[in-house]
Amino acid sequence: MAKWIVRKEHYFEKKQIHAVYKIILDKLQELMPDFVVDNAVAHYDEASPHMHVVGVLQGELRDNAKVSK
């Protein structure tokens, strides 16, 4: 599961944003079950909060196209 980095000075605001990002990651897993999230980092130190998600697509590949299981 993803690890989160949150600074104390904005804990409650970040806690709410964190909850929204968790919902987004859960929905991503629901819609793309073969996509495995390796890392997800929320950034709060820029103009607007955002999240970077890094993951890999599992499953068999044929001619550079994913084949359904």
Coordinates of C-alpha atoms in Angstrom, one line a residue:
M1 CA 0.0 0.0 0.0
A2 CA 1.1 3.6 -0.5
K3 CA 3.1 5.4 2.1
W4 CA 2.2 9.0 3.0
I5 CA 4.4 12.0 4.0
V6 CA 2.5 14.7 6.0
R7 CA 4.0 17.7 7.8
K8 CA 2.6 18.5 11.2
E9 CA 1.8 22.2 10.5
H10 CA -1.1 21.3 8.2
Y11 CA -2.1 18.0 9.8
F12 CA -5.9 18.4 9.8
E13 CA -6.2 19.9 6.2
K14 CA -3.8 17.2 5.0
K15 CA -5.7 14.5 6.8
Q16 CA -8.8 15.4 4.8
I17 CA -6.9 15.6 1.5
H18 CA -5.2 12.3 2.4
A19 CA -8.7 10.7 2.9
V20 CA -9.7 11.9 -0.6
Y21 CA -6.5 10.6 -2.2
K22 CA -7.1 7.2 -0.5
I23 CA -10.6 7.1 -2.1
I24 CA -9.0 7.9 -5.5
L25 CA -6.3 5.1 -5.1
D26 CA -9.0 2.6 -4.1
K27 CA -11.1 3.5 -7.1
L28 CA -8.0 3.2 -9.3
Q29 CA -7.5 -0.3 -8.0
E30 CA -11.1 -1.1 -8.6
L31 CA -11.0 0.2 -12.2
M32 CA -7.6 -1.2 -13.0
P33 CA -7.0 -4.4 -10.9
D34 CA -3.9 -5.3 -12.9
F35 CA -2.2 -2.0 -12.1
V36 CA -0.2 -2.4 -8.9
V37 CA 0.6 0.9 -7.0
D38 CA 4.3 0.8 -5.9
N39 CA 4.4 4.4 -4.5
A40 CA 2.0 7.3 -4.0
V41 CA 3.2 10.6 -2.7
A42 CA 1.0 13.7 -1.9
H43 CA 2.7 17.1 -2.4
Y44 CA 1.3 19.9 -0.3
D45 CA 4.2 22.4 -0.8
E46 CA 3.2 23.7 -4.2
A47 CA 0.4 26.0 -5.5
S48 CA -2.2 23.2 -5.1
P49 CA -2.0 19.8 -3.5
H50 CA -1.5 16.9 -5.8
M51 CA -0.5 13.2 -5.8
H52 CA 2.1 11.3 -7.9
V53 CA 1.3 7.6 -8.4
V54 CA 3.9 5.1 -9.6
G55 CA 2.9 1.6 -10.4
V56 CA 3.3 -1.3 -12.8
L57 CA 0.8 -3.1 -15.0
Q58 CA 0.8 -6.9 -14.3
G59 CA -0.3 -9.5 -16.7
E60 CA 0.9 -11.1 -19.9
L61 CA 2.1 -9.0 -22.8
R62 CA 1.8 -9.9 -26.5
D63 CA 3.1 -7.5 -29.2
N64 CA 3.4 -4.7 -26.7
A65 CA -0.3 -4.9 -25.9
K66 CA -1.8 -6.1 -22.6
V67 CA -3.7 -9.3 -22.8
S68 CA -6.7 -9.8 -20.5
K69 CA -6.5 -12.7 -18.1

